Coordinates of C-alpha atoms in Angstrom, one line a residue:
X29 CA -21.9 -28.5 -6.6
X30 CA -22.0 -29.7 -10.9
X31 CA -24.9 -30.2 -13.2
X32 CA -23.2 -33.8 -13.3
X33 CA -23.3 -34.1 -9.3
X34 CA -26.9 -33.2 -9.9
X35 CA -27.3 -35.5 -12.6
X36 CA -27.9 -31.9 -14.9
X37 CA -25.3 -32.8 -17.0
X38 CA -26.6 -31.2 -20.6
X39 CA -29.3 -33.3 -20.9
X40 CA -32.2 -31.3 -20.9
X41 CA -34.1 -27.1 -19.7
X42 CA -35.4 -29.3 -16.6
X43 CA -32.0 -30.4 -15.4
X44 CA -30.8 -27.4 -15.4
X45 CA -33.3 -25.9 -13.6
X46 CA -32.4 -28.3 -11.2
X47 CA -29.1 -27.6 -11.2
X48 CA -29.9 -24.6 -11.0
X49 CA -31.8 -24.4 -8.0
X50 CA -29.5 -26.7 -5.5
X51 CA -27.3 -23.5 -6.2
X52 CA -29.9 -21.3 -4.7
X53 CA -30.2 -23.5 -2.7
X54 CA -27.1 -24.7 -0.6
X55 CA -25.4 -20.7 -0.4
X56 CA -29.3 -20.2 1.7
X57 CA -28.0 -23.5 3.9
X58 CA -25.1 -21.1 4.5
X59 CA -26.4 -18.4 5.2
X60 CA -26.0 -19.1 9.1
X61 CA -22.4 -19.9 9.0
X62 CA -21.6 -17.1 6.7
X63 CA -22.8 -14.6 9.6
X64 CA -21.2 -15.8 12.0
X65 CA -17.9 -15.4 10.2
X66 CA -19.0 -12.3 9.1
X67 CA -19.7 -11.2 12.5
X68 CA -15.9 -12.2 13.5
X69 CA -14.6 -10.4 10.5
X70 CA -16.7 -7.1 11.1
X71 CA -15.6 -7.2 15.3
X72 CA -11.7 -7.0 13.4
X73 CA -10.9 -2.5 13.4
X74 CA -8.9 -3.1 9.7
X75 CA -8.7 0.2 9.2
X76 CA -5.7 0.7 7.3
X77 CA -5.3 4.3 8.1
X78 CA -1.8 5.8 8.7
X79 CA -2.0 6.2 12.6
X80 CA -4.1 3.4 13.5
X81 CA -2.3 -0.1 14.0
X82 CA -1.8 -2.7 11.9
X83 CA -2.5 -5.8 13.9
X84 CA -5.7 -5.8 13.0
X85 CA -5.6 -4.8 9.3
X86 CA -3.1 -8.3 9.0
X87 CA -5.8 -10.6 11.3
X88 CA -8.0 -9.5 8.9
X89 CA -5.8 -10.6 6.3
X90 CA -5.6 -13.6 8.1
X91 CA -9.0 -14.4 8.6
X92 CA -9.8 -13.3 5.0
X93 CA -7.6 -15.8 3.5
X94 CA -8.7 -18.7 6.0
X95 CA -12.7 -17.9 4.3
X96 CA -11.2 -18.9 1.0
X97 CA -9.6 -21.8 1.9
X98 CA -13.2 -22.7 3.1
X99 CA -14.5 -21.9 0.0
X100 CA -11.5 -25.0 -1.7
X101 CA -9.5 -22.8 -4.0
X102 CA -6.6 -25.1 -3.9
X103 CA -4.2 -22.1 -4.5
X104 CA -4.2 -19.5 -2.2
X105 CA -2.0 -16.7 -0.2
X106 CA -1.3 -13.6 1.0
X107 CA 1.5 -11.7 -1.6
X108 CA 2.6 -8.5 -0.3
X109 CA 1.8 -5.3 -1.9
X110 CA 5.2 -2.7 -2.0
X111 CA 3.9 0.4 1.0
X112 CA 0.6 -1.1 1.7
X113 CA -1.1 -3.9 3.2
X114 CA -0.6 -8.2 1.8
X115 CA -3.5 -8.5 -0.5
X116 CA -5.5 -12.3 -0.4
X117 CA -4.8 -14.2 -3.2
X118 CA -6.9 -17.3 -4.8
X119 CA -7.3 -19.7 -8.2
X120 CA -8.7 -22.2 -9.7
X121 CA -7.5 -23.3 -12.8
X122 CA -11.0 -23.1 -15.4
X123 CA -11.4 -26.8 -17.0
X124 CA -11.3 -27.1 -20.4
X125 CA -12.7 -24.2 -22.4
X126 CA -14.4 -22.8 -20.3
X127 CA -13.2 -18.7 -19.1
X128 CA -12.3 -17.1 -16.0
X129 CA -13.4 -15.0 -13.7
X130 CA -11.7 -12.8 -11.3
X131 CA -13.1 -12.1 -7.8
X132 CA -12.8 -8.6 -5.8
X133 CA -13.7 -6.9 -3.3
X134 CA -11.3 -5.5 -0.2
X135 CA -11.3 -6.2 3.9
X136 CA -9.7 -3.0 5.1
X137 CA -12.5 -0.6 6.8
X138 CA -12.7 3.7 6.9
X139 CA -12.1 4.8 10.2
X140 CA -15.2 4.9 12.6
X141 CA -15.4 8.1 13.7
X142 CA -17.0 9.5 16.6
X143 CA -18.8 6.4 18.6
X144 CA -21.2 8.7 19.9
X145 CA -22.6 8.3 16.3
X146 CA -23.3 4.7 16.8
X147 CA -26.0 3.4 18.4
X148 CA -23.7 -0.4 18.7
X149 CA -20.3 -0.4 18.9
X150 CA -18.9 0.6 15.3
X151 CA -16.3 -3.1 16.5
X152 CA -18.9 -5.5 18.5
X153 CA -21.1 -6.6 14.7
X154 CA -25.0 -6.2 16.3
X155 CA -27.8 -8.2 14.6
X156 CA -31.0 -6.3 14.6
X157 CA -34.2 -7.0 13.1
X158 CA -32.0 -9.6 9.4
X159 CA -29.2 -6.5 9.9
X160 CA -26.3 -6.7 10.6
X161 CA -24.5 -2.9 11.9
X162 CA -21.0 -2.0 12.7
X163 CA -18.0 -0.7 10.9
X164 CA -17.4 -2.8 7.5
X165 CA -20.4 -5.1 7.3
X166 CA -21.3 -3.7 4.4
X167 CA -18.4 -2.1 2.5
X168 CA -16.7 -4.3 2.0
X169 CA -16.8 -7.0 4.2
X170 CA -20.1 -8.5 2.5
X171 CA -17.4 -8.2 -0.8
X172 CA -16.1 -11.1 0.5
X173 CA -18.7 -12.9 2.8
X174 CA -20.5 -12.8 -1.4
X175 CA -17.4 -14.5 -2.9
X176 CA -16.8 -16.9 -0.3
X177 CA -20.5 -18.2 -0.4
X178 CA -20.6 -18.3 -3.7
X179 CA -17.5 -20.3 -4.3
X180 CA -18.5 -22.8 -1.5
X181 CA -22.2 -23.8 -3.3
X182 CA -19.5 -25.8 -5.7
X183 CA -17.9 -27.4 -3.3
X184 CA -14.7 -27.1 -4.9
X185 CA -15.3 -27.8 -8.0
X186 CA -15.9 -24.5 -9.9
X187 CA -17.9 -24.6 -13.5
X188 CA -15.6 -21.8 -14.5
X189 CA -11.5 -20.4 -14.0
X190 CA -11.5 -18.6 -10.1
X191 CA -9.3 -16.3 -10.0
X192 CA -9.8 -13.9 -6.1
X193 CA -7.6 -11.0 -4.9
X194 CA -8.3 -9.4 -1.4
X195 CA -6.6 -6.5 -1.6
X196 CA -6.4 -4.6 2.1
X197 CA -5.7 -0.7 1.6
X198 CA -8.4 -0.2 -0.9
X199 CA -9.6 2.7 1.5
X200 CA -7.2 4.6 2.0
X201 CA -4.2 4.2 -1.1
X202 CA -5.7 2.1 -3.6
X203 CA -3.0 3.2 -6.3
X204 CA -0.8 0.8 -4.2
X205 CA -2.6 -2.4 -5.9
X206 CA -3.4 -0.7 -9.1
X207 CA 0.8 0.0 -9.2
X208 CA 0.9 -4.0 -8.1
X209 CA -1.7 -4.6 -11.2
X210 CA 0.4 -2.9 -13.9
X211 CA 3.6 -5.2 -12.9
X212 CA 1.5 -8.4 -12.9
X213 CA -1.0 -8.5 -15.4
X214 CA -1.1 -12.1 -15.7
X215 CA -1.3 -12.6 -12.1
X216 CA -5.3 -11.5 -13.1
X217 CA -6.0 -11.6 -16.5
X218 CA -9.5 -13.1 -16.6
X219 CA -12.1 -13.2 -19.4
X220 CA -15.1 -11.2 -17.0
X221 CA -14.4 -9.2 -13.6
X222 CA -16.9 -8.7 -10.4
X223 CA -16.0 -6.2 -8.8
X224 CA -18.1 -6.4 -5.3
X225 CA -17.7 -3.5 -3.8
X226 CA -20.8 -1.6 -4.5
X227 CA -25.1 -2.6 -4.6
X228 CA -28.4 -1.3 -5.2
X229 CA -30.2 1.5 -5.4
X230 CA -32.8 0.2 -2.2
X231 CA -32.3 -3.0 -0.6
X232 CA -34.2 -5.6 -3.9
X233 CA -34.1 -2.9 -6.2
X234 CA -31.2 -5.3 -8.5
X235 CA -29.0 -2.9 -10.4
X236 CA -25.4 -2.6 -12.3
X237 CA -22.7 -0.2 -11.7
X238 CA -21.8 0.9 -14.6
X239 CA -19.7 4.2 -14.3
X240 CA -18.0 5.3 -11.6
X241 CA -16.3 9.2 -10.9
X242 CA -13.2 8.9 -10.1
X243 CA -11.3 10.8 -7.2
X244 CA -8.8 13.7 -6.5
X245 CA -7.8 14.2 -3.4
X246 CA -5.9 16.9 -1.0
X247 CA -5.0 18.5 2.2
X248 CA -4.4 22.3 1.9
X249 CA -3.0 24.6 4.3
X250 CA -2.8 27.8 4.7
X251 CA 0.0 29.9 7.2
X252 CA -0.8 33.5 8.1
X253 CA 1.8 34.3 11.0
X254 CA 4.4 33.1 12.7
X255 CA 2.6 31.4 15.6
X256 CA -1.5 31.9 17.3
X257 CA -1.6 35.3 18.6
X258 CA -3.9 36.5 21.3
X259 CA -7.1 37.5 19.7
X260 CA -8.0 40.4 22.4
X261 CA -4.5 42.3 22.2
X262 CA -3.9 41.3 18.0
X263 CA -7.0 40.2 16.5
X264 CA -9.0 42.8 14.5
X265 CA -5.7 43.0 12.5
X266 CA -2.8 40.8 12.2
X267 CA -4.4 37.5 9.6
X268 CA -6.5 34.4 11.0
X269 CA -5.7 31.1 8.0
X270 CA -8.8 30.1 9.7
X271 CA -11.2 32.9 8.5
X272 CA -8.8 32.8 5.5
X273 CA -9.4 29.3 5.0
X274 CA -13.4 29.3 5.7
X275 CA -13.7 31.8 2.9
X276 CA -11.4 30.1 0.6
X277 CA -13.2 27.1 1.4
X278 CA -16.7 28.8 1.2
X279 CA -16.7 30.1 -2.6
X280 CA -16.4 26.8 -3.6
X281 CA -19.3 26.5 -4.5
X282 CA -22.5 29.0 -5.5
X283 CA -25.5 29.6 -3.1
X284 CA -27.5 26.6 -4.9
X285 CA -24.6 24.1 -4.2
X286 CA -23.1 23.4 -7.6
X287 CA -19.5 23.9 -7.8
X288 CA -18.1 26.6 -9.5
X289 CA -15.1 26.2 -9.5
X290 CA -14.0 27.6 -13.6
X291 CA -13.6 24.1 -15.8
X292 CA -15.9 21.8 -13.5
X293 CA -18.9 21.9 -15.5
X294 CA -22.0 19.5 -14.4
X295 CA -22.8 15.9 -16.9
X296 CA -25.1 14.4 -17.4
X297 CA -25.9 11.1 -16.1
X298 CA -28.3 9.2 -19.9
X299 CA -30.5 7.1 -17.3
X300 CA -32.7 7.1 -14.9
X301 CA -31.1 7.7 -10.9
X302 CA -33.0 7.8 -7.8
X303 CA -36.4 10.0 -7.0
X304 CA -35.8 13.1 -4.8
X305 CA -38.4 11.2 -1.7
X306 CA -36.0 8.4 -1.8
X307 CA -33.3 10.3 -1.6
X308 CA -33.7 12.3 1.5
X309 CA -34.7 8.9 3.3
X310 CA -31.7 7.4 2.0
X311 CA -29.5 10.1 3.1
X312 CA -30.7 11.0 5.9
X313 CA -32.2 14.9 5.3
X314 CA -33.6 16.4 7.5
X315 CA -37.5 17.8 7.0
X316 CA -36.3 21.3 6.1
X317 CA -32.8 20.6 4.8
X318 CA -33.0 21.6 1.0
X319 CA -30.5 20.0 -1.4
X320 CA -28.6 21.3 -3.4
X321 CA -27.0 21.4 -6.4
X322 CA -28.7 21.7 -10.2
X323 CA -30.0 19.2 -12.6
X324 CA -31.4 15.6 -12.5
X325 CA -30.3 13.9 -8.8
X326 CA -28.4 11.3 -11.6
X327 CA -27.0 14.2 -13.3
X328 CA -25.4 15.4 -9.9
X329 CA -24.6 12.2 -8.2
X330 CA -22.4 10.0 -10.8
X331 CA -21.8 12.2 -14.1
X332 CA -21.1 15.6 -11.9
X333 CA -18.6 16.7 -9.8
X334 CA -18.9 17.7 -6.5
X335 CA -16.4 18.6 -3.7
X336 CA -16.4 18.6 -0.4
X337 CA -13.8 18.7 3.5
X338 CA -14.2 16.4 4.5
X339 CA -11.6 17.4 7.1
X340 CA -10.1 20.2 9.4
X341 CA -7.2 21.2 11.2
X342 CA -8.0 23.0 13.7
X343 CA -8.8 23.5 17.1
X344 CA -11.9 22.2 18.6
X345 CA -14.6 23.7 20.2
X346 CA -13.5 21.8 23.8
X347 CA -9.6 23.2 23.4
X348 CA -10.4 26.6 22.2
X349 CA -8.9 29.5 23.4
X350 CA -8.4 32.9 22.2
X351 CA -6.0 33.4 19.8
X352 CA -5.6 34.8 16.4
X353 CA -4.4 31.5 14.6
X354 CA -1.0 31.3 12.8
X355 CA -2.4 28.0 10.2
X356 CA -5.7 25.8 9.6
X357 CA -5.8 23.5 6.9
X358 CA -8.1 20.9 5.3
X359 CA -8.6 18.0 4.0
X360 CA -10.6 18.2 0.2
X361 CA -11.7 15.9 -2.3
X362 CA -13.0 16.2 -5.4
X363 CA -14.8 13.6 -7.4
X364 CA -14.5 13.5 -11.3
X365 CA -16.7 12.0 -13.6
X366 CA -16.6 9.1 -15.1
X367 CA -14.4 11.1 -18.7
X368 CA -13.0 14.0 -16.4
X369 CA -9.5 13.9 -15.4
X370 CA -8.5 13.6 -12.0
X371 CA -5.4 15.8 -12.1
X372 CA -6.3 18.4 -14.3
X373 CA -9.6 18.4 -12.0
X374 CA -7.1 19.1 -8.5
X375 CA -4.8 21.4 -10.2
X376 CA -8.5 23.9 -11.7
X377 CA -9.7 23.6 -7.5
X378 CA -6.1 24.5 -6.0
X379 CA -5.3 26.9 -9.1
X380 CA -8.9 28.4 -7.8
X381 CA -8.5 28.5 -4.5
X382 CA -5.4 30.0 -4.6
X383 CA -6.7 33.6 -6.9
X384 CA -9.1 34.1 -4.0
X385 CA -6.8 33.6 -1.0
X386 CA -7.4 36.6 1.5
X387 CA -5.1 38.5 2.6
X388 CA -1.7 37.5 0.7
X389 CA -1.8 34.3 3.3
X390 CA 0.2 31.1 2.4
X391 CA -1.0 27.8 0.7
X392 CA 0.6 25.4 0.0
X393 CA -0.5 21.4 -0.9
X394 CA 0.2 17.8 0.5
X395 CA -0.7 14.4 0.4
X396 CA -2.8 14.3 -3.5
X397 CA -4.3 11.5 -4.4
X398 CA -6.0 11.5 -7.9
X399 CA -8.1 7.6 -9.0
X400 CA -9.6 7.7 -12.1
X401 CA -13.3 6.7 -13.3
X402 CA -15.6 4.1 -15.4
X403 CA -17.9 4.2 -17.4
X404 CA -18.2 0.8 -19.4
X405 CA -18.4 -0.4 -22.8
X406 CA -21.2 -2.2 -23.8
X407 CA -22.7 -5.5 -22.3
X408 CA -21.3 -8.7 -23.8
X409 CA -21.8 -12.5 -22.6
X410 CA -20.8 -12.0 -19.6
X411 CA -22.9 -9.0 -18.8
X412 CA -25.9 -11.2 -20.1
X413 CA -25.2 -13.7 -18.0
X414 CA -25.3 -11.3 -15.0
X415 CA -28.2 -10.5 -16.3
X416 CA -30.0 -13.7 -16.5
X417 CA -28.7 -14.4 -12.7
X418 CA -29.4 -11.4 -11.0
X419 CA -33.5 -11.9 -12.5
X420 CA -34.1 -15.2 -10.9
X421 CA -32.7 -14.6 -8.3
X422 CA -34.4 -11.1 -7.4
X423 CA -37.2 -11.6 -9.1
X424 CA -36.7 -8.6 -11.2
X425 CA -35.0 -7.8 -14.2
X426 CA -31.5 -5.7 -13.5
X427 CA -30.8 -2.3 -14.2
X428 CA -28.2 0.4 -14.8
X429 CA -26.9 2.1 -12.0
X430 CA -23.7 4.9 -11.4
X431 CA -21.9 5.1 -8.9
X432 CA -20.5 8.8 -7.3
X433 CA -18.7 6.8 -4.8
X434 CA -14.8 5.7 -7.0
X435 CA -12.7 2.8 -7.2
X436 CA -9.3 3.6 -8.8
X437 CA -8.1 -0.1 -9.0
X438 CA -11.9 -0.6 -12.3
X439 CA -9.9 1.6 -14.4
X440 CA -6.5 -0.1 -14.2
X441 CA -8.4 -3.4 -14.8
X442 CA -9.8 -2.1 -17.5
X443 CA -7.2 -0.4 -19.1
X444 CA -5.0 -3.5 -18.1
X445 CA -7.6 -5.9 -19.8
X446 CA -9.1 -4.4 -22.5
X447 CA -10.8 -8.0 -24.0
X448 CA -12.0 -8.4 -20.1
X449 CA -15.8 -7.5 -19.6
X450 CA -16.0 -5.5 -16.2
X451 CA -19.0 -6.5 -13.6
X452 CA -20.3 -4.6 -10.8
X453 CA -22.3 -5.6 -8.1
X454 CA -22.0 -6.6 -4.7
X455 CA -24.9 -6.6 -1.5
X456 CA -24.5 -2.8 -0.2
X457 CA -28.1 -0.6 -0.5
X458 CA -28.0 3.6 -0.8
X459 CA -29.2 3.2 3.0
X460 CA -26.1 0.9 4.2
X461 CA -24.3 3.9 5.7
X462 CA -21.3 3.1 4.6
X463 CA -18.2 5.8 5.5
X464 CA -20.7 7.0 8.1
X465 CA -21.9 6.2 11.4
X466 CA -24.0 2.6 12.0
X467 CA -23.2 1.7 8.3
X468 CA -24.9 -1.5 8.4
X469 CA -25.9 -4.6 5.9
X470 CA -29.1 -6.3 4.9
X471 CA -28.6 -9.8 5.4
X472 CA -31.3 -11.4 2.7
X473 CA -29.7 -8.4 0.2
X474 CA -26.1 -10.6 0.6
X475 CA -27.9 -13.8 0.7
X476 CA -29.3 -12.8 -3.1
X477 CA -25.5 -11.3 -4.3
X478 CA -24.0 -14.3 -3.6
X479 CA -27.8 -16.8 -5.0
X480 CA -26.8 -13.7 -8.3
X481 CA -22.7 -14.6 -7.7
X482 CA -23.3 -18.7 -8.2
X483 CA -25.6 -18.7 -11.0
X484 CA -23.4 -16.2 -13.3
X485 CA -20.2 -18.7 -12.5
X486 CA -23.1 -21.6 -13.8
X487 CA -24.2 -20.1 -16.6
X488 CA -20.8 -18.5 -17.7
X489 CA -19.7 -21.7 -17.5
X490 CA -22.2 -22.9 -20.3
X491 CA -22.5 -19.9 -22.6

């Protein structure tokens, strides 16, 4: 709907209030339909990692295209992305004298992992007490639905120009869309960009993410023997690749849990972070287990390097045999402060691991992925409008936070469109268990996020 449809136009504060109130009511009324649509979307196992079937990913692209068409956007299509799954693109021209807003999300999801760790099946979305459980419910199919809900409120008559890009392989190979953006700048050029792939520290606590850590990831392989050997006959003298890898990885952190790799110093975040109790609860830290690292939680989570071993290729316990291992592999992820250089961080960690490798084992590296971080400039016209929209939707003013996760596309957008304001907010929260078992979305957080986005579009048009 538009101010004209509600009889408001620019005739005064009272009319403007009723216009915004109509937007809120429209989105709230849409929620039952949107929940059904989100459940159908979450039921599609759109894992775009190698080794997973492609058909569900393409099905999610088709479902996303259908959802965007339902908003009244006049131009919706799938766009091939070289080396990746298609992006879903949509646009509506800007009314005269109004800005254009680009909306971003992604339809692919992380693998579910061990099904035994889920309390409900990961791809059978389940509603429990206002929460929707399922892989991708929060990250990032909630972002798609927030955009859809916000756009439907205008019934095809949008107050600003709209562009939408929903990518299909963010979780594994987001750099493919970065290359696409660099080759097609006019397609995505906008005055403001909303990235709906983040969230609030806690439910009901509105926040705008102003910094993102970058990413460096690689697979390291340690090889010591031509082939594995009987541990009774050769153990005690033959070098064990698995033991060597364990020793190497254990040296990455000191006894407090701080990164000890030279060249990767701790950083300082200028604002407030979560309190320890809230963080322990959101992270599910067990009683008696200590948090690792030093400095404030904001420093550790948003402005410092973090190294995590995210996977190991070694014999499983169930399949273990009495053998000295010839080869072992690990996937290592380095989170890089916003201003840090991911390439240098990867090189520093790899140089260090080669230095500490024992017994002359052979070390090789494959499948390296790099992504830059992001640090927002001071807010302008768009951020002012977003602050007002979030305060109305949540009943309290938003605050600035950082994010320890990485969205490499954001830094590409910032470089490609330096005049555009990039706004990161969304329906996730720290307890949403994204990338983990039992991922869930609080449905009222989705409603408030969609209301905030729609109010922003209306306010930004009239600014």
